[in-house]
XYZ file of C-alpha atoms in Angstrom:
467
model
C -13.923 125.306 -29.877
C -12.021 128.145 -28.166
C -10.783 131.536 -29.379
C -7.175 130.471 -28.885
C -7.706 127.701 -31.470
C -7.573 130.322 -34.244
C -4.032 131.486 -33.448
C -1.789 131.282 -36.557
C -4.614 129.751 -38.639
C -4.980 131.006 -42.212
C -8.497 132.454 -42.339
C -10.027 133.639 -45.616
C -13.079 135.879 -45.228
C -15.157 135.978 -48.407
C -17.262 139.126 -48.548
C -16.230 142.137 -46.484
C -19.488 143.902 -47.205
C -20.858 147.258 -46.148
C -23.020 146.395 -43.131
C -20.387 145.623 -40.517
C -20.619 141.818 -40.424
C -17.480 141.218 -42.463
C -15.655 143.950 -40.560
C -16.587 142.355 -37.248
C -15.405 138.912 -38.350
C -12.130 140.348 -39.685
C -11.442 142.168 -36.405
C -12.310 139.095 -34.356
C -9.980 136.719 -36.193
C -7.206 139.299 -36.417
C -7.368 139.865 -32.656
C -7.395 136.085 -32.172
C -3.971 136.222 -33.906
C -5.125 134.392 -37.030
C -3.586 135.197 -40.427
C -6.528 136.961 -42.027
C -7.126 137.452 -45.747
C -10.229 139.345 -46.873
C -11.465 138.912 -50.430
C -14.380 140.721 -52.064
C -15.534 141.348 -55.634
C -16.055 145.006 -54.776
C -13.138 147.386 -55.274
C -11.044 149.189 -52.686
C -12.937 152.420 -53.385
C -16.337 150.746 -52.964
C -15.229 149.212 -49.659
C -13.348 152.271 -48.383
C -15.621 152.743 -45.370
C -15.226 149.130 -44.227
C -11.471 149.074 -44.883
C -11.033 152.256 -42.832
C -12.498 150.446 -39.823
C -9.825 147.755 -40.183
C -6.794 150.003 -40.690
C -5.232 148.986 -37.364
C -5.453 145.272 -38.145
C -2.706 143.314 -40.002
C -5.033 142.065 -42.731
C -4.260 141.131 -46.335
C -6.776 142.144 -49.006
C -7.655 140.682 -52.397
C -10.289 143.018 -53.847
C -12.108 143.249 -57.155
C -11.622 139.506 -57.619
C -11.406 136.136 -55.888
C -8.424 133.809 -56.319
C -8.635 130.031 -56.155
C -5.452 129.750 -54.080
C -7.017 131.754 -51.245
C -9.624 129.011 -50.876
C -7.253 126.093 -51.340
C -4.473 127.176 -48.980
C -6.698 128.388 -46.131
C -7.346 126.571 -42.860
C -10.795 128.131 -42.561
C -13.225 130.055 -44.783
C -15.644 132.553 -43.240
C -18.651 133.110 -45.504
C -20.313 136.512 -45.255
C -24.150 136.185 -45.257
C -24.276 138.078 -48.557
C -22.222 135.389 -50.350
C -24.261 132.643 -51.979
C -23.645 129.002 -51.096
C -23.203 128.143 -54.770
C -20.197 130.451 -55.185
C -17.637 128.563 -57.242
C -14.959 129.595 -54.749
C -16.834 127.974 -51.886
C -17.068 124.875 -54.088
C -13.282 125.000 -54.494
C -12.915 125.113 -50.708
C -15.231 122.118 -50.320
C -13.318 120.142 -52.955
C -10.143 120.774 -50.959
C -11.757 119.884 -47.615
C -11.334 123.415 -46.252
C -14.034 124.017 -43.601
C -16.535 126.797 -44.308
C -18.040 128.688 -41.388
C -20.132 131.790 -40.698
C -19.639 134.360 -37.975
C -22.942 133.346 -36.359
C -22.000 129.665 -36.448
C -18.718 130.464 -34.679
C -20.574 132.626 -32.160
C -22.994 129.827 -31.286
C -20.019 127.529 -30.606
C -18.203 130.064 -28.416
C -21.095 131.700 -26.556
C -21.325 130.351 -23.003
C -24.842 131.565 -22.123
C -28.322 130.869 -23.567
C -29.071 132.903 -26.701
C -32.312 134.744 -27.457
C -32.767 134.629 -31.242
C -35.280 136.622 -33.283
C -36.159 136.037 -36.920
C -39.022 136.689 -39.347
C -39.613 138.302 -42.716
C -40.521 141.612 -41.096
C -40.226 143.093 -37.616
C -37.171 141.232 -36.380
C -35.067 144.369 -35.805
C -37.767 146.212 -33.870
C -38.610 143.090 -31.860
C -34.942 142.418 -31.061
C -34.344 145.984 -29.875
C -37.491 145.973 -27.740
C -36.514 142.667 -26.106
C -33.047 144.036 -25.338
C -34.500 147.232 -23.841
C -36.972 145.292 -21.713
C -34.213 143.008 -20.427
C -31.946 145.955 -19.589
C -34.560 147.049 -17.070
C -33.973 143.844 -15.114
C -30.495 142.569 -16.013
C -27.212 144.465 -15.701
C -25.562 143.194 -18.904
C -27.531 142.751 -22.139
C -25.887 142.307 -25.544
C -27.729 143.012 -28.814
C -26.064 141.869 -32.043
C -26.451 139.888 -35.261
C -28.221 141.159 -38.361
C -28.696 144.552 -36.718
C -25.342 145.921 -38.020
C -23.479 144.876 -34.879
C -21.052 141.950 -34.912
C -21.808 139.223 -32.388
C -18.225 137.926 -32.412
C -16.827 141.199 -31.074
C -19.145 140.955 -28.057
C -17.874 137.543 -26.908
C -15.348 138.888 -24.400
C -18.079 140.882 -22.635
C -20.147 137.790 -21.894
C -20.236 136.267 -18.426
C -22.690 133.894 -16.751
C -25.204 136.685 -16.042
C -25.191 138.220 -19.545
C -28.335 138.149 -21.671
C -27.644 137.835 -25.414
C -30.211 138.931 -28.022
C -29.456 138.148 -31.682
C -31.400 139.300 -34.709
C -30.990 136.461 -37.216
C -31.608 136.580 -40.970
C -32.445 133.460 -42.969
C -28.879 133.417 -44.308
C -27.416 133.568 -40.818
C -29.710 130.772 -39.681
C -28.518 128.682 -42.625
C -25.051 128.796 -41.054
C -26.318 126.872 -38.007
C -26.933 123.687 -40.003
C -23.462 122.228 -39.466
C -23.642 123.024 -35.735
C -27.165 121.690 -35.210
C -27.835 124.461 -32.705
C -30.800 126.780 -32.254
C -31.243 129.636 -29.773
C -32.483 128.532 -26.345
C -35.108 131.275 -26.646
C -36.518 131.835 -30.145
C -39.004 134.288 -31.665
C -40.519 133.962 -35.147
C -42.386 137.173 -36.010
C -43.982 136.214 -39.359
C -43.346 134.690 -42.788
C -43.819 136.542 -46.084
C -42.288 136.094 -49.556
C -38.781 137.573 -49.498
C -35.334 137.017 -51.013
C -36.769 134.926 -53.849
C -34.016 136.325 -56.041
C -31.681 134.200 -53.925
C -33.842 131.268 -52.852
C -35.230 128.821 -55.398
C -38.690 129.070 -53.856
C -40.571 130.005 -50.699
C -40.175 126.488 -49.312
C -36.383 126.804 -49.358
C -36.588 130.204 -47.647
C -38.852 128.803 -44.917
C -36.497 125.854 -44.434
C -33.782 128.268 -43.304
C -36.177 130.256 -41.097
C -37.230 127.000 -39.415
C -33.694 126.571 -38.073
C -34.534 129.162 -35.378
C -36.189 126.285 -33.452
C -35.168 123.081 -35.264
C -32.542 122.016 -32.706
C -34.186 123.403 -29.597
C -34.488 121.205 -26.488
C -37.463 120.478 -24.251
C -36.476 123.129 -21.695
C -36.103 125.850 -24.374
C -38.738 128.437 -25.362
C -40.338 129.268 -28.710
C -42.513 132.362 -29.304
C -44.725 132.180 -32.408
C -47.124 134.548 -34.179
C -50.576 133.031 -33.641
C -52.054 135.271 -36.349
C -49.753 133.825 -39.032
C -51.160 130.349 -39.814
C -47.916 129.015 -41.240
C -45.931 130.228 -38.226
C -48.572 128.990 -35.770
C -48.393 125.471 -37.201
C -44.673 125.248 -36.426
C -45.785 124.430 -32.884
C -46.522 120.918 -34.144
C -42.822 120.438 -34.924
C -41.411 122.153 -31.844
C -39.775 120.187 -29.034
C -39.598 123.287 -26.823
C -42.135 125.176 -24.698
C -44.358 127.154 -27.073
C -45.768 130.617 -26.355
C -47.761 132.776 -28.777
C -48.631 136.394 -29.417
C -51.788 137.595 -31.159
C -53.584 140.806 -32.050
C -56.774 138.925 -32.895
C -57.251 136.159 -30.348
C -58.741 137.718 -27.206
C -58.464 134.771 -24.855
C -55.754 133.239 -22.710
C -57.555 129.887 -22.799
C -56.224 128.915 -26.241
C -52.529 129.468 -25.599
C -49.809 130.800 -23.328
C -48.586 134.233 -24.338
C -49.614 137.809 -25.138
C -52.785 139.150 -26.713
C -54.928 142.295 -26.996
C -58.321 142.698 -25.339
C -60.312 145.888 -24.688
C -57.378 147.996 -25.921
C -55.021 146.431 -23.395
C -52.136 143.981 -23.676
C -52.306 140.853 -21.550
C -49.784 138.117 -20.881
C -51.863 135.053 -20.061
C -54.437 136.551 -17.638
C -52.130 139.340 -16.432
C -52.727 142.900 -17.664
C -49.458 144.453 -18.888
C -50.391 147.894 -20.255
C -52.938 149.813 -22.310
C -52.432 150.452 -26.020
C -52.473 154.187 -25.261
C -49.155 153.797 -23.436
C -47.408 152.540 -26.593
C -45.599 155.279 -28.479
C -44.681 153.129 -31.492
C -46.981 153.627 -34.498
C -48.477 151.006 -36.789
C -50.616 147.900 -36.448
C -47.704 145.781 -37.677
C -45.593 147.212 -34.863
C -48.194 146.090 -32.338
C -47.293 142.516 -33.319
C -43.632 143.322 -32.688
C -44.531 144.735 -29.270
C -46.534 141.613 -28.393
C -43.672 139.330 -29.436
C -41.191 141.302 -27.342
C -43.529 141.471 -24.343
C -43.926 137.685 -24.463
C -40.167 137.162 -24.339
C -39.838 139.779 -21.597
C -42.425 138.013 -19.431
C -40.719 134.654 -19.986
C -37.674 136.403 -18.466
C -39.820 137.841 -15.650
C -39.386 141.502 -16.523
C -41.723 143.581 -14.298
C -44.741 145.200 -15.929
C -43.670 148.697 -14.858
C -40.378 148.216 -16.701
C -42.230 147.144 -19.847
C -44.528 150.168 -19.576
C -41.588 152.579 -19.258
C -39.902 151.219 -22.389
C -43.101 151.283 -24.459
C -43.917 154.848 -23.397
C -40.573 156.092 -24.772
C -39.682 153.830 -27.713
C -40.535 155.526 -31.028
C -38.983 153.009 -33.398
C -35.764 152.464 -35.311
C -33.894 154.323 -38.009
C -35.506 153.913 -41.414
C -38.650 152.265 -40.058
C -41.568 154.711 -40.281
C -39.154 157.323 -38.975
C -40.430 160.904 -38.932
C -37.614 162.959 -40.467
C -39.280 166.333 -40.268
C -42.226 168.572 -41.023
C -41.712 171.195 -43.729
C -44.479 173.713 -44.425
C -47.040 171.346 -42.919
C -45.914 168.258 -44.848
C -44.593 165.285 -42.856
C -41.688 163.286 -44.307
C -41.504 159.625 -43.257
C -38.464 157.407 -43.867
C -39.387 153.722 -44.209
C -36.380 152.708 -46.306
C -36.173 149.232 -44.725
C -39.447 148.430 -46.494
C -37.900 146.045 -49.026
C -40.941 143.836 -49.732
C -44.499 144.720 -50.850
C -46.080 143.631 -47.542
C -43.903 146.110 -45.648
C -45.058 148.970 -47.863
C -48.696 147.915 -47.405
C -48.208 147.922 -43.630
C -46.795 151.445 -43.849
C -49.759 152.655 -45.923
C -52.204 151.208 -43.375
C -50.464 153.153 -40.607
C -51.767 156.473 -42.017
C -55.436 155.786 -42.890
C -56.611 159.401 -42.679
C -53.677 161.091 -44.376
C -53.034 162.090 -47.981
C -50.041 159.937 -48.871
C -47.496 160.717 -51.569
C -45.503 157.501 -51.934
C -41.889 157.158 -53.080
C -41.324 153.538 -54.103
C -39.379 151.257 -56.423
C -35.927 149.785 -56.742
C -34.533 146.330 -57.388
C -36.645 143.197 -57.614
C -36.351 140.164 -55.330
C -38.586 138.075 -57.608
C -41.715 139.151 -55.735
C -45.327 139.872 -56.742
C -46.776 143.410 -56.629
C -50.489 142.937 -57.415
C -51.668 143.288 -53.806
C -49.420 146.299 -53.343
C -50.894 147.919 -56.454
C -54.409 147.491 -55.013
C -53.286 149.055 -51.745
C -51.603 151.972 -53.497
C -54.624 152.737 -55.688
C -56.856 152.632 -52.601
C -54.698 154.693 -50.219
C -52.250 156.888 -52.176
C -52.701 160.251 -53.930
C -49.570 160.057 -56.103
C -46.607 157.720 -56.637
C -43.029 158.741 -57.343
C -41.016 155.804 -58.692
C -37.268 155.291 -58.300
C -35.516 153.417 -61.087
C -34.948 149.669 -60.927
C -36.282 146.397 -62.335
C -38.837 146.092 -59.511
C -40.137 149.504 -60.562
C -41.106 148.097 -63.960
C -43.188 145.408 -62.222
C -44.776 147.936 -59.842
C -45.694 150.221 -62.762
C -47.201 147.314 -64.702
C -49.223 146.164 -61.675
C -50.476 149.721 -61.085
C -51.491 150.159 -64.735
C -53.413 146.869 -64.654
C -55.214 147.797 -61.424
C -56.110 151.279 -62.696
C -57.369 149.954 -66.044
C -59.411 147.255 -64.312
C -61.296 149.831 -62.245
C -61.164 152.711 -64.738
C -59.304 154.907 -62.227
C -56.534 157.499 -62.428
C -53.459 157.913 -60.238
C -50.590 160.346 -60.750
C -47.467 158.233 -61.412
C -44.139 160.022 -61.860
C -40.882 158.388 -62.885
C -38.888 156.283 -62.801
C -36.353 158.815 -61.506
C -32.641 158.240 -60.902
C -32.223 160.835 -58.138
C -33.632 160.803 -54.605
C -33.392 164.594 -54.498
C -35.616 164.847 -57.562
C -37.997 162.232 -56.141
C -38.434 164.210 -52.916
C -38.900 167.448 -54.874
C -41.587 165.883 -57.092
C -43.266 164.314 -54.055
C -43.311 167.691 -52.321
C -44.977 169.307 -55.338
C -47.719 166.672 -55.183
C -48.090 166.912 -51.396
C -48.627 170.676 -51.574
C -51.919 170.044 -53.388
C -53.460 168.356 -50.322
C -54.083 169.098 -46.671
C -52.693 166.779 -43.964
C -50.317 165.237 -46.477
C -47.268 163.068 -45.912
C -44.382 162.084 -48.160
C -43.638 158.438 -47.443
C -40.478 156.675 -48.615
C -41.508 153.006 -48.487
C -39.877 151.409 -51.540
C -41.200 147.801 -51.363
C -37.953 146.835 -53.103
C -34.246 146.466 -52.447
C -31.977 149.448 -53.007
C -29.200 148.145 -55.243
C -30.336 149.855 -58.447
C -29.255 153.242 -57.035
C -27.638 152.702 -53.625
C -25.192 150.386 -51.860
C -27.821 149.390 -49.307
C -31.167 150.531 -47.899
C -29.599 152.699 -45.211
C -27.743 154.734 -47.837
C -31.108 155.128 -49.583
C -32.608 156.369 -46.319
C -29.740 158.791 -45.784
C -30.280 160.200 -49.284
C -33.951 160.758 -48.438
C -33.077 162.463 -45.147
C -30.566 164.719 -46.897
C -33.089 165.673 -49.581
C -35.672 166.528 -46.915
C -33.121 168.615 -44.984
C -32.427 170.672 -48.094
C -36.102 171.689 -48.193
C -35.980 173.365 -44.789
């Protein structure tokens, strides 16, 4: 496959989306001189931001609907990760023998250098960014793309034989590799937790897609696994590649190759890398991300001093335990990318000696909230709930936990305004010393927002108005 093969081909892109993936694919095929048609069930107004980015491209749009003819008469269908495989329009394409591809599948065919792929239920963005920053200390050209709101396809022309490519890969993007039978030459699997069960039939199906990160690896490839996650650790039995691990708990290099913590220091095999005091990034869960990234960096022979410099400066990513500001002594933390209960629990554990006012709730992904309810009752002073069907489940789980232990917790909401949620949270926080207002929803955002980053922006704006 070559880029020139797409010239004059009729390419239908299903799902323009709001995160940049559909925009990147549309630009790529348009610039490859394909005849591009973009179709999305969202309206022109809803997609205005994405359409604006494509205004210079000769693209045809069918919005607010899908039409059968656009899937019958096409030479190629590009499926956005947000579009389900069982879409009746994809079925129409299959019935008419029109090939269906994904942007990541195309990228894997066209990329001429080994790919470093990172996946996991949590931590894949932070791990991917850290790996890229470590590599930039040693290599002149490093590309970071994938699920991190940056299109991989648009980076293809920048790649030469010395380029290092780091891709964050979601389960849906990994699913697109099935027809290519390709996995990254270097793969990282951070962890596995229940997620996206509103889209997957069960956890087994979700894991099946995650497994594709290493399924087609070769004997000279590398796989980095979380030793502390039993399910992830056991994937080593299936791997054909060279397996390395990372662990917060195992304090010995004798059990595996990889990174671990001992005496408040990070080691790679028997080599001391840095002390934990040098790491600026907060949170025990983030220590796992650091260990995963350090392991991949050492596989690529990044010097320890370079690793230390990155870790001493890196504070984290947007919407991931991000300190937005301090207003009248109250800290406001944006953790909007917390879209599953385990992520919220990890955030709560990050502030063990603080009085936490939690803003949570949103749309359900068919997940359980009992463990989260226990964590909230144990660690939180008050909860402000945003509206959504997950909120109903969170409220029920909290009520059951409180009744079981005959306890009381201030629960406010559900509210349909982030501004009101922040105001109510501030009122509660003012009753305590050393308090923080933590947005960590444990749910998806679609009940009130287009995506989690819009939710985070609404939180930031509400906090700014307090100053």
